[in-house]
mmCIF file of C-alpha atoms in Angstrom:
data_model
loop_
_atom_site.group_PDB
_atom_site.id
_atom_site.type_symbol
_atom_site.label_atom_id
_atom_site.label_comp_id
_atom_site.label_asym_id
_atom_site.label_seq_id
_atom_site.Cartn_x
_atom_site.Cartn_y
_atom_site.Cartn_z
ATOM 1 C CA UNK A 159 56.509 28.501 138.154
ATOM 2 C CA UNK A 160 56.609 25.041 136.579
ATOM 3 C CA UNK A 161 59.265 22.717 137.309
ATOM 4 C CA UNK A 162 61.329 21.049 135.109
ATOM 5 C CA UNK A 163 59.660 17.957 136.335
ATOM 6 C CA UNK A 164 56.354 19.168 135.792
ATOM 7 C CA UNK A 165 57.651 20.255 131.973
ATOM 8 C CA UNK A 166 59.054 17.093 130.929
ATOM 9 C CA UNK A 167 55.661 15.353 132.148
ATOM 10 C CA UNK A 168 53.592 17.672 130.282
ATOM 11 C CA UNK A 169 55.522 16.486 126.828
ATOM 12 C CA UNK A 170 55.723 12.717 128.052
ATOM 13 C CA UNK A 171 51.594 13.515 128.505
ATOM 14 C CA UNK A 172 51.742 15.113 125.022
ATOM 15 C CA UNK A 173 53.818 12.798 122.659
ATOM 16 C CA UNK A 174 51.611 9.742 124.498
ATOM 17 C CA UNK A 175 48.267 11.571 123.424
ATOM 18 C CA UNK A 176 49.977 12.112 120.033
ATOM 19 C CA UNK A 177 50.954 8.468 119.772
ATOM 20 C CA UNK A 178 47.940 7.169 120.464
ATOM 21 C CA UNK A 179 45.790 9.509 117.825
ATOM 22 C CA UNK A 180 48.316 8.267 115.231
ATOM 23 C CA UNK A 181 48.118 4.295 116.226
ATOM 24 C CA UNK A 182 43.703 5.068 116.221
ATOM 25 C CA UNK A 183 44.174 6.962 112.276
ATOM 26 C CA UNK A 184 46.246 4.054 111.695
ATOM 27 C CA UNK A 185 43.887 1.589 113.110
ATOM 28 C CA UNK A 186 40.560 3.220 112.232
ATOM 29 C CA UNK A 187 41.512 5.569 109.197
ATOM 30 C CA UNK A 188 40.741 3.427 106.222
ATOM 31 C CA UNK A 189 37.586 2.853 107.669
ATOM 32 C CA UNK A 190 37.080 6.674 108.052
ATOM 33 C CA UNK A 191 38.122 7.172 104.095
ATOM 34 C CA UNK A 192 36.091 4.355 103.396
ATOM 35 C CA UNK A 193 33.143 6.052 104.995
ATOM 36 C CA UNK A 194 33.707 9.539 103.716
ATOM 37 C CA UNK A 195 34.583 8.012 99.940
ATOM 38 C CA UNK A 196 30.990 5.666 100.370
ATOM 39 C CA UNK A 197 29.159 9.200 101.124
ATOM 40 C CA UNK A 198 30.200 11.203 98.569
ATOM 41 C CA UNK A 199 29.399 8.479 96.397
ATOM 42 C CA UNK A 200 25.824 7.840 97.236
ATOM 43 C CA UNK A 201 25.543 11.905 96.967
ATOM 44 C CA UNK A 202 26.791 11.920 93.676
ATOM 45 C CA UNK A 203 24.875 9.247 92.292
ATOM 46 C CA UNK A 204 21.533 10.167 94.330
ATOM 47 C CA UNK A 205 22.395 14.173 92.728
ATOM 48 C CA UNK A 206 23.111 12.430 89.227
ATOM 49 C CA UNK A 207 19.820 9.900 89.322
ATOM 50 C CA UNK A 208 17.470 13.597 90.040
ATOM 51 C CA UNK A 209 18.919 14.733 87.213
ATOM 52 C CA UNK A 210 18.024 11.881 85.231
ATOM 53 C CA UNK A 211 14.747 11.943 86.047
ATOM 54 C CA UNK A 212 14.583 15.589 85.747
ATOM 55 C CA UNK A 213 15.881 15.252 81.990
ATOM 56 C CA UNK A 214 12.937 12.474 81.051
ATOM 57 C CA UNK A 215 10.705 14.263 82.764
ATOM 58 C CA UNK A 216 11.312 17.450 81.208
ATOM 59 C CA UNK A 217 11.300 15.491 77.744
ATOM 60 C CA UNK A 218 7.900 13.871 78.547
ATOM 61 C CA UNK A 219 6.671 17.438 79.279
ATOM 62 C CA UNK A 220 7.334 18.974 75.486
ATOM 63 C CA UNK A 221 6.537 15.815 74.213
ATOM 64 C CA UNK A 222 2.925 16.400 75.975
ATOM 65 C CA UNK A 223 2.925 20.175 75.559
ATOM 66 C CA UNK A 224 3.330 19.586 71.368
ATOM 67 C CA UNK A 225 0.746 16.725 71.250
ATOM 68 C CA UNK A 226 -1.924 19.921 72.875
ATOM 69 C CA UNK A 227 -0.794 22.091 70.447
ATOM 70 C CA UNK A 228 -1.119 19.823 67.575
ATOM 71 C CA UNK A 229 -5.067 18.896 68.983
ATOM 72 C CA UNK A 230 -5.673 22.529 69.488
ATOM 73 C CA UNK A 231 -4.196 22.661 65.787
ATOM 74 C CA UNK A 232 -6.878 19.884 64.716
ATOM 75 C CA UNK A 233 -3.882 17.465 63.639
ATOM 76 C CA UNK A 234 -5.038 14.375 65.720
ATOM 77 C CA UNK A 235 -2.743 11.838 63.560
ATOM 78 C CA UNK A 236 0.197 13.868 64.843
ATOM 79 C CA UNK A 237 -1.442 14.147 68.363
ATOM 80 C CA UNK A 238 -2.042 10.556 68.883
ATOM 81 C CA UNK A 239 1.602 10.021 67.463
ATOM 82 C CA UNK A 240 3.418 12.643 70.152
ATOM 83 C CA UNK A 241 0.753 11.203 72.897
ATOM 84 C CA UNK A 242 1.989 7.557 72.437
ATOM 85 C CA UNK A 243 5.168 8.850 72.958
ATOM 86 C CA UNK A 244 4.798 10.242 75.960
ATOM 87 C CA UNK A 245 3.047 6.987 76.779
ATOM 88 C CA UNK A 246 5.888 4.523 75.702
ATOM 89 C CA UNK A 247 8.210 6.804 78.177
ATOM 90 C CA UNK A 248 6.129 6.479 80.867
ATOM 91 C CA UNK A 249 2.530 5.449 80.906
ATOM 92 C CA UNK A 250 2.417 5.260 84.792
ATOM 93 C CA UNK A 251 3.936 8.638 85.148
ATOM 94 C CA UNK A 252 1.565 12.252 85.367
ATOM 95 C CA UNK A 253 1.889 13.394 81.883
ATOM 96 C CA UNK A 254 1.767 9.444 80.813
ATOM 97 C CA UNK A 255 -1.659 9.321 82.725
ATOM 98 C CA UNK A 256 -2.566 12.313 81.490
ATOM 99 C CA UNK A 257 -1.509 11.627 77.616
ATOM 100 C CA UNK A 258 -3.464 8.320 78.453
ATOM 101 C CA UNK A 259 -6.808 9.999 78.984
ATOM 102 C CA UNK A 260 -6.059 12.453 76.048
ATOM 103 C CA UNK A 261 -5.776 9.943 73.775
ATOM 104 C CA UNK A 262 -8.658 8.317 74.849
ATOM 105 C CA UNK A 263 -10.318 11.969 74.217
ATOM 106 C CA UNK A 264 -9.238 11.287 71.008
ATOM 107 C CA UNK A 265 -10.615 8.590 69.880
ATOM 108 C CA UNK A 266 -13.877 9.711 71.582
ATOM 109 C CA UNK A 267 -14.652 12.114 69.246
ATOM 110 C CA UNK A 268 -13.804 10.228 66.327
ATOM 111 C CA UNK A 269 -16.562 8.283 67.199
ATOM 112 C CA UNK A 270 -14.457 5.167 68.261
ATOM 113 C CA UNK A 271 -16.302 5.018 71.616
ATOM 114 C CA UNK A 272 -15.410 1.183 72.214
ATOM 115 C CA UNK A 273 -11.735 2.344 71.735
ATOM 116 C CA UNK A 274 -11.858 5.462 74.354
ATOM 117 C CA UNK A 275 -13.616 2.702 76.898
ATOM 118 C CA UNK A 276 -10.815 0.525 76.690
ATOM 119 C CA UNK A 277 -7.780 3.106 77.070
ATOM 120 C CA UNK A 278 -10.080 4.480 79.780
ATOM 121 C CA UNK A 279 -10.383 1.171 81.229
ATOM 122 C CA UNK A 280 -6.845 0.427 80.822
ATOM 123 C CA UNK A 281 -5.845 3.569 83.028
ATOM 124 C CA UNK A 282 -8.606 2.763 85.385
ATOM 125 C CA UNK A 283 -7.098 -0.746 86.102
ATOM 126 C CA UNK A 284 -3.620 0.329 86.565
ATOM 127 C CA UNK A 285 -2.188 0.572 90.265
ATOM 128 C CA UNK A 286 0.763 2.571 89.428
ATOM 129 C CA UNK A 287 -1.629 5.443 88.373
ATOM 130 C CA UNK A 288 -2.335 8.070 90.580
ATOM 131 C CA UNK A 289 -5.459 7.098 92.205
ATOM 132 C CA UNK A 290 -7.429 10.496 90.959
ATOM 133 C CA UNK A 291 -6.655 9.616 87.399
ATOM 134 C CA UNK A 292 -7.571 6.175 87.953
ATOM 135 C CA UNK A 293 -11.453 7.397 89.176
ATOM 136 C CA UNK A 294 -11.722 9.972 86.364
ATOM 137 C CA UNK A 295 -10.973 7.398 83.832
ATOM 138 C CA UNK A 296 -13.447 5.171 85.299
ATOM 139 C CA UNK A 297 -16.033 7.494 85.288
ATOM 140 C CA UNK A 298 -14.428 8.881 81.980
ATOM 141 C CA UNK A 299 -15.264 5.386 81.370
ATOM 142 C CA UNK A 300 -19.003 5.363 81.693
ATOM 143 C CA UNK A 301 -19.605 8.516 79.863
ATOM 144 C CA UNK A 302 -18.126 7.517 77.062
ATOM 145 C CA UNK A 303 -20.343 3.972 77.259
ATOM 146 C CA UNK A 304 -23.223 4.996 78.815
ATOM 147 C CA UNK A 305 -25.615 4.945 75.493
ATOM 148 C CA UNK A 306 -24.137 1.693 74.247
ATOM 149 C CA UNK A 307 -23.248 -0.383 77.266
ATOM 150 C CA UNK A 308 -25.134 -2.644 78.501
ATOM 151 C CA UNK A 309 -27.483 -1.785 81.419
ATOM 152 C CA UNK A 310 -26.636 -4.313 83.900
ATOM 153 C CA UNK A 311 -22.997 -3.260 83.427
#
């Protein structure tokens, strides 16, 4: 059996451990909030920023999709029109490499090879391109020159 010694220790023991998790919330709670408010806040906007890009890249993606169709249609003024916009939104991006090199398909086979060497060019000279794109343009490149350029080139 416990004494009544032993029983009023055991609440002195208890209201001091109590006392001194209130005084460290007091001390150290804000911080805590703080902390908790500052992660839930970078979650949010990391969740909301995804879904940004998700959005434009969605966008860029029908944009692209319509510009095939409308080549596979044979309407290359509305092609080149839906390719440079998935250009403008993004020319650095995967479907504004690959838009890029389309329009530079284009104007390939409307017999504007000086045009198609310099989009192709263009692609092949920019760093933020995935580096596959940038070789296929550059050899993209040559093709389209090769009976025109000049032979030291």
């Amino acid at each position: 059996m416990s004494s009544p010694l032993d029983s009023l220790i055991e609440e002195v023991d208890e209201d001091l451990r109590r006392d001194k998790a209130v005084a460290l919330f007091r001390r150290f709670g804000p911080y805590l909030i703080a902390l908790a408010l500052g992660v839930i806040i970078a979650v949010a906007g990391v969740m909301a920023w995804r879904q940004y890009k998700t959005e434009r890249d969605m966008e860029r993606a029908t944009t692209y999709a319509a510009a095939i169709d409308a080549i596979n249609r044979g309407d290359t003024e509305q092609a080149s029109s839906l390719l440079g916009q998935v250009t403008g939104k993004g020319a650095a991006s995967g479907y504004g490499a690959l838009a890029r090199l389309q329009d530079a398909a284009l104007k390939a086979r409307a017999g504007d090879s000086a045009g198609a060497a310099t989009v192709y060019d263009g692609i092949a000279a920019d760093t933020g391109v995935d580096p596959l794109f940038r070789d296929l343009a550059q050899v993209l490149s040559a093709l389209t020159v090769f009976d025109t350029a000049d032979p030291a080139q």
